[in-house]
Structures are given as structure tokens and as C-alpha cells.
Amino acid sequence: MLYLSDMLGEPVVDASGQKIGTVSDLAISTGEVFPRITSLAFKGPGRVPFMISWRKYVDTFSEDGITLKVDSPDIRFSYLQPDEVLLARDLMNRQIVDTQGLKVVRVNDLKLSRSGSQLRLLGAETGVRGILRGLHPLIERAIVRVAKVFNKDIDEQLIAWNYMDLLDRDLSEVQLSVTHKRLDELHPADVADILEQLDPKQRASVFEHLDEAQASEAVSEMMDDVQAEFLDDLDDATAAQLIGNMDPDDAADIVRDLPYEKAETLLRLMGVEDAVEIQRLLGYKDGTAGGMMTTQYVAVPEDAAVRETIEVLRGLDEDHPTVHYVYATDEQGRLSGVLSMRTLVLSSDDARIGDIMYEDVISVAPETEEDDVVADIFKYDIPAMPVVDERGQMLGIVTTEDAWDAIEEEQASEKRTMGFLKVAGIVCGVIVALFIYTMALMEILKQTGIPSF
């Protein structure tokens, strides 16, 4: 979790590791719903102010500072654009005025949302925690912990940016808008990043303004633990409809992680067709080709004509995943060949699929381990790997996207394990140090004749 107060005053270093200044501000373009950081302002030697493009120059960032992609001589400086505002200068300590006149609050800090290499403004912190964090993050954490001892919670008071409008760039006041701005200009993965960092009440408020398709896509992009928490907060009918709108493989992954009773309830409330498809995928072991495949693919009989196949493609739903290949099946329904979109469109309308298809199809069995499937997809450089049963009948496909998801999940798991081992190592070190200290103290007390405990 990042806040503007965490980053102000932190070092800015170039690609060679040389410190060239300290962070003084961040700029956003106000036209976006949850605006991206567009420029970095920092103070260089002699406290001379500089500004550079965030997208062009920033490589990595955290509460410990910012690292640039280039060495300092290669930096080209820029200026604040007409549609940009500076967060610390223009928004911090400003008043937020409710359009219905119910309250006036002050911006004490600004919460930022990490989304890959991008950084977005999530909202304004208007509560006491923003004031405490501005004094020092340790003070905030200490007071929050002390409050918990007395069964008191000091909650974050966040107003999401998409509730806020600037009054004709009159920055003496920032106005709360009555309704949400539309979120459909954001990619579902960005919406998921934002939802993950909101508390349940704020998350539900933003979620209400997503249409069904974007809501399903955003939830499918969330981290597993947030997905489970989010679905628990929804009523069963809404959760069932949400999962039913997802791609079957994404829906199966979510249902697989739910408690049995919850999963049964949601499957019962779904449409029969959706529930059957998801239950079919749930029958395969997690971490195998069957567990990671999707059943959304295009297969036609090998005696079908090109014209007929193109009509099948035209009849697909608008939200059907991208089709890279058309698969051909024989009279027994077994996978017999494959052809690319290029081959299909360059062939005559009357050509038979069996005459133009490629017969040497690389496929895997549903019980094939996930690692082996991923390795084969990248080894043979294919966008999709068909999954077939022991009779040769096609069950589904594993796409390159599925393969990357598996790699990212494995990396995240390894990162969590390494983090746990690091913490465990620190704890063990502290315990050993305390033990040595205690033994030494007891020996000193013994030598001085003072009774030990």
C-alpha cells in the first residue's frame, strides 16, 4: 500500500545507482477516472526543482524511493502540462466540499494504487490516520496498535477519486461529485488492482457502477484471497450471476477455492448450462491440463466446408475468447487436425476442412502436469494447446494466457514462501540473540552475587 506521504522526500536514483535528488511531488492528468501518475517532480542538487515524464523515465518505485531507467546525463526535463495537477502542491491540505453541503473535510494524505509499472491515484485520506502518517508512519502504526489494545479501531477515511471533481481548476476547493464517473475506460486488470486496495464498503460502492461484463472480468483478475472475500460480501444470487458471466475456466478456478457449501449454493443458482460446464471443469485435478483448460474453442467436422466454418465463427458470442485455431474432428468426434485463421481465410469457400487442415497436432492429456503443459506451449510456440482424452476426443484448450497465469501464480507462491522464510529467519535470529543476552545477563548477575530470576 502506497501513500503520497510515504514517497515525499525519498531518494531518486538513476540507472547507475547515483542519487540525483529527492521526490518533491507527483503529477496526474485529471481527465482519467483513477488517474495515472504522469510526471515526477524532484529536487536536485542545491534544491533545484526538476520534472520528468513518469512513463518515459521511471523504472521501479516504492516507499523507499524511485529508480530511473537511464543515467542522469540522458534525462530530458519537462514541464507541467495544462491538464496536469501536482498532488502535494495542489491537493494536499485542500478542502473537499460535499455537493449536497453535508460536510467539509480536508485532504490529509493521498492513497496510490500500484498497477504493474503504473501508479494511479486512488483517493484522498481525510481521517486522522493521514495526519499521523504525515508526522511519521511509525507514529501512525503505533497509535493504531495502542487503540486496538483498548478495542478501538482507527479506520482509514478514504474518498475515492472518482467521487471527486476539480472546480474549473480552482484548487481552493475540491468538490465531491454526486455520482460516479464511468469506469469502462479502464482495463479490467486496472479495476481489479483498485478494488483490491479498497475496504469492503468502498469496494461495494465502486463495484455497483460496473456493468455485468466488466464486473465479471474485474473479479476474474483479482487475487484469489480478495476474490473469496469479495464474493462473501455479495448476496448469493448476485455472486452466482457474476460467476456465471465469466469464462468457464476462470469461474471454475474461483468456485474451486470456495467453501463446499458456498460453491454448491452458487452452482444451484446459476443457469443449468453454466453450472454443468463449471462442474465438468471442477472434475479435473488442480495443477493439471484439465484443471487449467478452457472449454471455449471452435471445432468443426473435417468434411465441413470453409464457408460453413466461417459462418460458425461469425455466430460466436461477442465476448468469446480470441480464436487462434479451428480444430477438426473425424466421424467419431476425435481430434484429427487443426488450421490457422490465415489458412482458413486464404482458402476457397468450397474447400473441405479435411483437405486443408494440418494433421500433426500436438496435444496433451487432461492429467498432464501444469509445468509440462506450460513448457510444451512455449517449446512449440503455439497460442493454444488442445487437451484430448484417451479416445482422442477433444476436451478443451490451454492458451498462452493460461500458461502465463500459471507462471505468475508460481512466482507469487515462491515470493510468499521466500517472504515467510525471511521473516522466520529474522524471528529466529531475534530469539537466539535474546537467549544469548539472557544467558550473559544471568552469568553477570551470578558473578556479582545478585540473585537472578
Short mmCIF file of C-alpha atoms in Angstrom, two decimals:
data_model
loop_
_atom_site.label_atom_id
_atom_site.label_comp_id
_atom_site.label_asym_id
_atom_site.label_seq_id
_atom_site.Cartn_x
_atom_site.Cartn_y
_atom_site.Cartn_z
CA MET A 1 0.00 0.00 0.00
CA LEU A 2 1.48 3.36 -1.02
CA TYR A 3 0.65 6.88 0.14
CA LEU A 4 1.98 10.18 -1.15
CA SER A 5 3.41 10.96 2.29
CA ASP A 6 5.48 7.75 2.09
CA MET A 7 7.20 8.87 -1.11
CA LEU A 8 7.84 12.55 -0.47
CA GLY A 9 11.46 13.20 0.45
CA GLU A 10 12.62 9.75 -0.69
CA PRO A 11 15.67 9.44 -2.97
CA VAL A 12 15.58 9.47 -6.76
CA VAL A 13 18.47 7.48 -8.25
CA ASP A 14 19.46 7.00 -11.87
CA ALA A 15 20.16 3.69 -13.62
CA SER A 16 23.75 3.65 -12.38
CA GLY A 17 22.61 3.96 -8.75
CA GLN A 18 23.68 7.58 -8.34
CA LYS A 19 21.33 9.71 -6.24
CA ILE A 20 20.22 12.73 -8.24
CA GLY A 21 17.59 14.18 -5.91
CA THR A 22 14.60 13.60 -3.65
CA VAL A 23 10.90 13.24 -4.51
CA SER A 24 9.04 16.53 -4.08
CA ASP A 25 5.75 15.81 -5.86
CA LEU A 26 3.83 13.65 -8.32
CA ALA A 27 1.61 14.91 -11.15
CA ILE A 28 -1.60 13.43 -12.57
CA SER A 29 -3.69 14.14 -15.63
CA THR A 30 -7.15 14.98 -14.28
CA GLY A 31 -9.10 13.57 -17.22
CA GLU A 32 -8.99 9.93 -16.06
CA VAL A 33 -11.29 8.16 -13.59
CA PHE A 34 -8.42 6.85 -11.46
CA PRO A 35 -5.63 8.94 -13.00
CA ARG A 36 -2.15 7.63 -13.65
CA ILE A 37 0.90 9.42 -12.33
CA THR A 38 2.21 11.23 -15.39
CA SER A 39 5.19 13.20 -14.09
CA LEU A 40 7.74 13.04 -11.28
CA ALA A 41 8.90 16.25 -9.61
CA PHE A 42 12.11 16.10 -7.60
CA LYS A 43 14.65 18.44 -6.07
CA GLY A 44 18.18 18.04 -7.33
CA PRO A 45 21.47 19.42 -6.04
CA GLY A 46 21.00 22.78 -4.36
CA ARG A 47 17.25 22.01 -4.07
CA VAL A 48 16.77 22.95 -7.73
CA PRO A 49 13.34 21.66 -8.89
CA PHE A 50 13.11 19.31 -11.86
CA MET A 51 10.23 17.46 -13.56
CA ILE A 52 10.39 14.39 -15.80
CA SER A 53 7.96 12.05 -17.53
CA TRP A 54 6.95 9.12 -15.30
CA ARG A 55 6.23 6.71 -18.18
CA LYS A 56 9.44 7.52 -20.02
CA TYR A 57 11.93 7.51 -17.16
CA VAL A 58 10.68 5.71 -14.03
CA ASP A 59 11.80 2.09 -13.76
CA THR A 60 10.87 0.99 -10.21
CA PHE A 61 9.27 2.71 -7.24
CA SER A 62 8.38 2.06 -3.61
CA GLU A 63 8.10 3.88 -0.30
CA ASP A 64 11.92 3.74 -0.19
CA GLY A 65 12.46 5.77 -3.35
CA ILE A 66 12.42 5.79 -7.15
CA THR A 67 14.89 4.30 -9.62
CA LEU A 68 15.10 5.64 -13.18
CA LYS A 69 15.68 3.72 -16.41
CA VAL A 70 18.55 5.90 -17.64
CA ASP A 71 21.68 7.61 -16.36
CA SER A 72 21.36 11.24 -15.33
CA PRO A 73 23.04 12.72 -18.48
CA ASP A 74 20.35 11.09 -20.65
CA ILE A 75 17.40 12.71 -18.83
CA ARG A 76 15.34 15.30 -20.69
CA PHE A 77 13.29 17.50 -18.38
CA SER A 78 9.67 18.53 -18.97
CA TYR A 79 7.08 20.99 -17.65
CA LEU A 80 3.65 20.70 -16.04
CA GLN A 81 1.01 20.33 -18.77
CA PRO A 82 -2.30 22.29 -18.79
CA ASP A 83 -4.34 19.21 -17.78
CA GLU A 84 -1.94 18.15 -15.00
CA VAL A 85 -2.03 18.97 -11.28
CA LEU A 86 0.56 18.28 -8.61
CA LEU A 87 -0.66 16.11 -5.75
CA ALA A 88 1.28 17.64 -2.85
CA ARG A 89 1.08 21.24 -4.06
CA ASP A 90 -2.49 21.27 -5.39
CA LEU A 91 -4.42 18.65 -3.40
CA MET A 92 -2.78 18.04 -0.02
CA ASN A 93 -4.47 20.00 2.80
CA ARG A 94 -7.21 21.20 0.43
CA GLN A 95 -10.87 21.15 1.40
CA ILE A 96 -13.29 18.64 -0.06
CA VAL A 97 -16.80 20.03 -0.20
CA ASP A 98 -19.79 17.71 -0.42
CA THR A 99 -22.04 18.89 -3.24
CA GLN A 100 -25.06 18.35 -1.02
CA GLY A 101 -23.50 20.58 1.63
CA LEU A 102 -23.34 17.89 4.27
CA LYS A 103 -19.67 18.20 5.22
CA VAL A 104 -16.35 19.84 4.55
CA VAL A 105 -13.27 17.71 5.09
CA ARG A 106 -9.57 18.17 4.46
CA VAL A 107 -7.18 16.05 2.39
CA ASN A 108 -4.61 14.73 4.86
CA ASP A 109 -2.92 12.25 2.53
CA LEU A 110 -3.40 10.68 -0.90
CA LYS A 111 -3.60 6.93 -1.46
CA LEU A 112 -1.89 5.46 -4.52
CA SER A 113 -2.58 2.19 -6.33
CA ARG A 114 0.23 0.15 -7.86
CA SER A 115 -0.68 -1.47 -11.19
CA GLY A 116 2.39 -3.09 -12.76
CA SER A 117 4.76 -0.31 -13.78
CA GLN A 118 1.98 2.25 -13.42
CA LEU A 119 0.97 4.19 -10.34
CA ARG A 120 -2.58 5.56 -10.04
CA LEU A 121 -4.24 7.99 -7.66
CA LEU A 122 -6.86 6.00 -5.77
CA GLY A 123 -8.32 8.62 -3.45
CA ALA A 124 -7.97 11.13 -0.64
CA GLU A 125 -7.43 10.17 3.01
CA THR A 126 -9.44 12.60 5.13
CA GLY A 127 -9.16 10.96 8.56
CA VAL A 128 -6.76 11.15 11.46
CA ARG A 129 -4.59 8.37 10.07
CA GLY A 130 -3.49 10.67 7.26
CA ILE A 131 -2.41 13.28 9.81
CA LEU A 132 -0.49 10.69 11.86
CA ARG A 133 1.15 9.24 8.77
CA GLY A 134 2.25 12.71 7.76
CA LEU A 135 4.08 13.03 11.09
CA HIS A 136 5.70 9.62 10.61
CA PRO A 137 4.45 6.18 9.51
CA LEU A 138 5.74 4.66 12.75
CA ILE A 139 3.60 7.07 14.76
CA GLU A 140 0.52 6.02 12.77
CA ARG A 141 1.20 2.30 13.26
CA ALA A 142 1.97 2.73 16.97
CA ILE A 143 -1.23 4.67 17.72
CA VAL A 144 -3.37 2.23 15.68
CA ARG A 145 -1.93 -0.69 17.68
CA VAL A 146 -2.44 1.06 21.01
CA ALA A 147 -6.05 1.79 20.04
CA LYS A 148 -6.63 -1.89 19.28
CA VAL A 149 -5.48 -2.78 22.80
CA PHE A 150 -8.46 -0.76 24.03
CA ASN A 151 -10.75 -2.35 21.40
CA LYS A 152 -10.85 0.83 19.35
CA ASP A 153 -10.38 0.97 15.58
CA ILE A 154 -8.92 3.99 13.83
CA ASP A 155 -10.28 3.38 10.36
CA GLU A 156 -8.97 4.85 7.16
CA GLN A 157 -11.29 7.57 5.84
CA LEU A 158 -10.84 7.35 2.08
CA ILE A 159 -12.81 9.22 -0.57
CA ALA A 160 -12.22 7.53 -3.94
CA TRP A 161 -11.02 9.91 -6.66
CA ASN A 162 -13.90 9.00 -8.95
CA TYR A 163 -16.18 10.79 -6.47
CA MET A 164 -14.19 13.99 -6.85
CA ASP A 165 -14.20 16.81 -9.38
CA LEU A 166 -11.98 19.87 -9.64
CA LEU A 167 -13.92 23.14 -9.80
CA ASP A 168 -12.57 24.64 -13.03
CA ARG A 169 -9.05 24.10 -11.67
CA ASP A 170 -9.92 26.38 -8.73
CA LEU A 171 -7.89 24.32 -6.30
CA SER A 172 -9.05 26.17 -3.21
CA GLU A 173 -11.77 23.54 -3.08
CA VAL A 174 -12.18 20.02 -4.40
CA GLN A 175 -15.78 19.08 -4.90
CA LEU A 176 -17.40 15.69 -4.36
CA SER A 177 -19.41 14.61 -7.36
CA VAL A 178 -22.87 13.20 -6.69
CA THR A 179 -22.48 10.19 -8.98
CA HIS A 180 -19.61 8.01 -10.09
CA LYS A 181 -17.89 8.73 -13.34
CA ARG A 182 -17.95 5.76 -15.71
CA LEU A 183 -15.27 3.16 -15.17
CA ASP A 184 -15.49 1.49 -18.58
CA GLU A 185 -12.43 3.36 -19.85
CA LEU A 186 -10.22 1.32 -17.51
CA HIS A 187 -8.88 -2.14 -18.29
CA PRO A 188 -10.43 -4.83 -16.04
CA ALA A 189 -6.98 -5.61 -14.60
CA ASP A 190 -6.63 -1.96 -13.52
CA VAL A 191 -10.12 -2.01 -12.00
CA ALA A 192 -9.15 -5.19 -10.11
CA ASP A 193 -6.00 -3.53 -8.76
CA ILE A 194 -8.09 -0.63 -7.48
CA LEU A 195 -10.84 -2.79 -5.96
CA GLU A 196 -8.25 -4.91 -4.13
CA GLN A 197 -7.00 -1.87 -2.25
CA LEU A 198 -10.37 -0.55 -1.11
CA ASP A 199 -12.11 -1.60 2.08
CA PRO A 200 -15.27 -3.75 1.62
CA LYS A 201 -17.70 -0.81 1.84
CA GLN A 202 -15.79 1.31 -0.67
CA ARG A 203 -15.28 -1.72 -2.90
CA ALA A 204 -19.02 -2.41 -3.00
CA SER A 205 -19.74 1.24 -3.79
CA VAL A 206 -17.39 1.31 -6.79
CA PHE A 207 -18.48 -2.17 -7.92
CA GLU A 208 -22.12 -1.06 -8.21
CA HIS A 209 -21.17 1.18 -11.13
CA LEU A 210 -19.61 -1.56 -13.27
CA ASP A 211 -21.71 -3.24 -15.92
CA GLU A 212 -22.10 -7.04 -15.76
CA ALA A 213 -19.36 -7.83 -18.28
CA GLN A 214 -16.76 -5.53 -16.73
CA ALA A 215 -17.68 -6.67 -13.22
CA SER A 216 -17.07 -10.31 -14.15
CA GLU A 217 -13.78 -9.50 -15.89
CA ALA A 218 -12.56 -7.38 -12.97
CA VAL A 219 -13.33 -10.08 -10.38
CA SER A 220 -11.61 -12.73 -12.51
CA GLU A 221 -8.47 -10.52 -12.43
CA MET A 222 -8.44 -10.22 -8.63
CA MET A 223 -6.09 -12.08 -6.32
CA ASP A 224 -7.56 -15.36 -5.03
CA ASP A 225 -7.92 -14.23 -1.41
CA VAL A 226 -9.63 -10.97 -2.42
CA GLN A 227 -11.98 -12.87 -4.74
CA ALA A 228 -13.14 -15.08 -1.87
CA GLU A 229 -13.61 -12.12 0.47
CA PHE A 230 -15.47 -10.15 -2.18
CA LEU A 231 -17.86 -12.99 -3.05
CA ASP A 232 -18.61 -13.50 0.65
CA ASP A 233 -19.77 -9.87 0.81
CA LEU A 234 -22.22 -10.35 -2.09
CA ASP A 235 -25.62 -11.96 -1.80
CA ASP A 236 -25.73 -15.46 -3.31
CA ALA A 237 -27.87 -14.52 -6.32
CA THR A 238 -25.53 -11.68 -7.34
CA ALA A 239 -22.43 -13.84 -6.81
CA ALA A 240 -23.94 -16.66 -8.87
CA GLN A 241 -24.79 -14.30 -11.73
CA LEU A 242 -21.30 -12.78 -11.57
CA ILE A 243 -19.56 -16.16 -11.81
CA GLY A 244 -21.98 -17.37 -14.48
CA ASN A 245 -20.91 -14.47 -16.72
CA MET A 246 -17.23 -15.43 -16.53
CA ASP A 247 -15.28 -17.68 -18.86
CA PRO A 248 -15.81 -21.26 -17.62
CA ASP A 249 -12.15 -21.80 -16.68
CA ASP A 250 -12.00 -18.56 -14.66
CA ALA A 251 -15.29 -19.42 -12.97
CA ALA A 252 -14.10 -22.93 -12.12
CA ASP A 253 -10.89 -21.56 -10.56
CA ILE A 254 -12.94 -19.30 -8.28
CA VAL A 255 -15.54 -21.93 -7.34
CA ARG A 256 -12.74 -24.42 -6.60
CA ASP A 257 -11.42 -22.09 -3.86
CA LEU A 258 -14.81 -21.51 -2.19
CA PRO A 259 -16.10 -23.47 0.81
CA TYR A 260 -18.11 -26.50 -0.32
CA GLU A 261 -21.47 -25.17 0.93
CA LYS A 262 -20.95 -21.78 -0.75
CA ALA A 263 -19.90 -23.41 -4.02
CA GLU A 264 -22.92 -25.72 -4.02
CA THR A 265 -25.28 -22.80 -3.40
CA LEU A 266 -23.84 -20.69 -6.21
CA LEU A 267 -23.86 -23.58 -8.71
CA ARG A 268 -27.50 -24.28 -7.85
CA LEU A 269 -28.44 -20.64 -8.51
CA MET A 270 -26.66 -20.48 -11.88
CA GLY A 271 -28.14 -21.33 -15.24
CA VAL A 272 -28.01 -25.06 -15.94
CA GLU A 273 -25.65 -24.69 -18.89
CA ASP A 274 -23.14 -22.57 -16.96
CA ALA A 275 -23.26 -24.84 -13.90
CA VAL A 276 -22.73 -28.01 -15.95
CA GLU A 277 -19.73 -26.51 -17.76
CA ILE A 278 -18.13 -25.37 -14.49
CA GLN A 279 -18.81 -28.71 -12.74
CA ARG A 280 -17.20 -30.50 -15.66
CA LEU A 281 -14.02 -28.49 -15.23
CA LEU A 282 -14.10 -28.96 -11.46
CA GLY A 283 -13.84 -32.70 -12.08
CA TYR A 284 -10.21 -32.29 -13.14
CA LYS A 285 -7.39 -32.03 -10.65
CA ASP A 286 -5.98 -28.58 -9.98
CA GLY A 287 -2.47 -28.12 -11.40
CA THR A 288 -3.14 -30.29 -14.48
CA ALA A 289 -4.05 -29.59 -18.10
CA GLY A 290 -7.68 -30.42 -17.31
CA GLY A 291 -7.70 -28.04 -14.36
CA MET A 292 -6.29 -25.11 -16.33
CA MET A 293 -8.02 -25.60 -19.72
CA THR A 294 -10.99 -23.69 -21.10
CA THR A 295 -13.84 -25.32 -22.97
CA GLN A 296 -14.34 -22.30 -25.22
CA TYR A 297 -12.86 -23.32 -28.56
CA VAL A 298 -14.07 -23.90 -32.14
CA ALA A 299 -14.22 -27.40 -33.61
CA VAL A 300 -15.93 -28.48 -36.84
CA PRO A 301 -16.25 -31.82 -38.70
CA GLU A 302 -13.42 -32.37 -41.16
CA ASP A 303 -15.92 -32.71 -44.02
CA ALA A 304 -17.27 -29.19 -43.35
CA ALA A 305 -16.65 -26.54 -45.99
CA VAL A 306 -14.67 -23.35 -45.38
CA ARG A 307 -17.86 -21.34 -46.00
CA GLU A 308 -19.68 -23.25 -43.22
CA THR A 309 -16.76 -22.84 -40.82
CA ILE A 310 -16.66 -19.08 -41.35
CA GLU A 311 -20.38 -18.93 -40.56
CA VAL A 312 -19.68 -20.77 -37.30
CA LEU A 313 -17.08 -18.14 -36.41
CA ARG A 314 -19.48 -15.32 -37.27
CA GLY A 315 -22.06 -16.83 -34.95
CA LEU A 316 -19.79 -16.76 -31.87
CA ASP A 317 -20.78 -14.55 -28.96
CA GLU A 318 -19.17 -11.12 -28.88
CA ASP A 319 -17.31 -11.97 -25.65
CA HIS A 320 -15.98 -15.31 -26.95
CA PRO A 321 -12.19 -15.55 -26.41
CA THR A 322 -9.92 -14.86 -29.36
CA VAL A 323 -9.88 -17.79 -31.80
CA HIS A 324 -6.39 -18.69 -32.98
CA TYR A 325 -7.16 -22.09 -34.49
CA VAL A 326 -10.10 -24.09 -35.77
CA TYR A 327 -9.93 -27.76 -34.79
CA ALA A 328 -11.22 -30.56 -37.00
CA THR A 329 -12.84 -33.79 -35.78
CA ASP A 330 -13.47 -37.10 -37.54
CA GLU A 331 -16.70 -39.09 -37.66
CA GLN A 332 -16.07 -40.45 -34.13
CA GLY A 333 -15.53 -36.94 -32.77
CA ARG A 334 -11.77 -37.43 -32.37
CA LEU A 335 -9.34 -34.58 -32.95
CA SER A 336 -7.93 -35.11 -36.42
CA GLY A 337 -6.42 -31.79 -37.47
CA VAL A 338 -6.04 -28.06 -36.99
CA LEU A 339 -5.89 -24.99 -39.20
CA SER A 340 -5.00 -21.40 -38.56
CA MET A 341 -7.15 -18.37 -39.30
CA ARG A 342 -4.75 -17.46 -42.10
CA THR A 343 -5.21 -20.83 -43.80
CA LEU A 344 -8.97 -20.54 -43.42
CA VAL A 345 -9.37 -17.08 -44.96
CA LEU A 346 -6.96 -17.80 -47.84
CA SER A 347 -8.78 -21.00 -48.88
CA SER A 348 -11.71 -21.14 -51.29
CA ASP A 349 -15.22 -21.18 -49.82
CA ASP A 350 -15.91 -24.70 -51.12
CA ALA A 351 -12.69 -26.30 -49.84
CA ARG A 352 -13.16 -29.08 -47.27
CA ILE A 353 -11.53 -28.60 -43.87
CA GLY A 354 -10.08 -32.12 -44.09
CA ASP A 355 -8.19 -31.19 -47.27
CA ILE A 356 -6.54 -28.04 -45.90
CA MET A 357 -6.00 -28.93 -42.23
CA TYR A 358 -2.65 -29.73 -40.61
CA GLU A 359 -2.81 -33.32 -39.33
CA ASP A 360 0.21 -33.47 -37.00
CA VAL A 361 -1.49 -31.92 -33.98
CA ILE A 362 0.41 -31.54 -30.70
CA SER A 363 -1.90 -32.27 -27.77
CA VAL A 364 -1.81 -33.26 -24.11
CA ALA A 365 -3.89 -35.50 -21.85
CA PRO A 366 -6.04 -33.88 -19.10
CA GLU A 367 -3.88 -35.36 -16.33
CA THR A 368 -0.66 -33.84 -17.73
CA GLU A 369 1.10 -31.75 -15.07
CA GLU A 370 0.76 -27.99 -15.37
CA ASP A 371 4.53 -27.42 -15.64
CA ASP A 372 4.77 -29.83 -18.59
CA VAL A 373 1.87 -28.15 -20.40
CA VAL A 374 3.44 -24.70 -19.97
CA ALA A 375 6.82 -25.98 -21.15
CA ASP A 376 5.28 -27.50 -24.31
CA ILE A 377 3.31 -24.35 -25.16
CA PHE A 378 6.49 -22.26 -25.14
CA LYS A 379 8.62 -25.02 -26.67
CA TYR A 380 6.39 -25.33 -29.73
CA ASP A 381 5.42 -21.63 -29.72
CA ILE A 382 1.68 -22.23 -30.10
CA PRO A 383 -1.11 -19.90 -28.89
CA ALA A 384 -3.24 -22.84 -27.69
CA MET A 385 -2.65 -26.48 -26.76
CA PRO A 386 -5.56 -28.92 -27.28
CA VAL A 387 -6.43 -31.30 -24.44
CA VAL A 388 -7.75 -34.74 -25.50
CA ASP A 389 -8.96 -37.81 -23.61
CA GLU A 390 -7.80 -41.41 -24.02
CA ARG A 391 -10.15 -41.85 -27.02
CA GLY A 392 -8.67 -38.81 -28.75
CA GLN A 393 -11.79 -36.71 -28.26
CA MET A 394 -11.17 -33.03 -27.62
CA LEU A 395 -11.95 -31.69 -24.14
CA GLY A 396 -10.62 -28.13 -24.26
CA ILE A 397 -7.58 -25.96 -24.87
CA VAL A 398 -4.88 -24.40 -22.71
CA THR A 399 -3.96 -20.95 -24.04
CA THR A 400 -0.78 -18.93 -23.76
CA GLU A 401 -2.66 -16.66 -21.35
CA ASP A 402 -3.39 -19.68 -19.15
CA ALA A 403 0.30 -20.58 -19.27
CA TRP A 404 1.37 -17.08 -18.17
CA ASP A 405 -1.22 -17.15 -15.37
CA ALA A 406 0.30 -20.41 -14.12
CA ILE A 407 3.80 -18.91 -14.21
CA GLU A 408 2.69 -15.78 -12.34
CA GLU A 409 0.90 -17.86 -9.71
CA GLU A 410 4.01 -20.00 -9.19
CA GLN A 411 6.20 -16.89 -8.89
CA ALA A 412 3.77 -15.34 -6.39
CA SER A 413 3.80 -18.57 -4.36
CA GLU A 414 7.60 -18.63 -4.36
CA LYS A 415 7.67 -14.96 -3.32
CA ARG A 416 5.30 -15.66 -0.40
CA THR A 417 7.44 -18.62 0.64
CA MET A 418 10.64 -16.56 0.50
CA GLY A 419 8.95 -13.78 2.47
CA PHE A 420 7.85 -16.26 5.13
CA LEU A 421 11.34 -17.77 5.32
CA LYS A 422 12.86 -14.29 5.62
CA VAL A 423 10.51 -13.35 8.47
CA ALA A 424 11.09 -16.72 10.13
CA GLY A 425 14.85 -16.18 9.87
CA ILE A 426 14.57 -12.74 11.46
CA VAL A 427 12.40 -14.10 14.29
CA CYS A 428 14.82 -16.98 14.91
CA GLY A 429 17.71 -14.52 14.94
CA VAL A 430 15.94 -12.32 17.48
CA ILE A 431 15.14 -15.34 19.67
CA VAL A 432 18.76 -16.51 19.56
CA ALA A 433 20.01 -13.00 20.34
CA LEU A 434 17.60 -12.71 23.30
CA PHE A 435 18.68 -16.13 24.55
CA ILE A 436 22.38 -15.19 24.37
CA TYR A 437 21.63 -11.84 26.03
CA THR A 438 19.66 -13.54 28.83
CA MET A 439 22.38 -16.14 29.46
CA ALA A 440 25.05 -13.42 29.55
CA LEU A 441 22.94 -11.32 31.95
CA MET A 442 22.43 -14.32 34.25
CA GLU A 443 26.16 -15.00 34.26
CA ILE A 444 26.90 -11.37 35.19
CA LEU A 445 24.34 -11.49 38.00
CA LYS A 446 25.84 -14.74 39.22
CA GLN A 447 29.37 -13.29 39.29
CA THR A 448 28.26 -10.16 41.12
CA GLY A 449 26.25 -12.11 43.67
CA ILE A 450 22.95 -10.52 42.70
CA PRO A 451 20.10 -13.09 42.74
CA SER A 452 18.96 -13.96 39.21
CA PHE A 453 15.40 -14.70 38.14
#
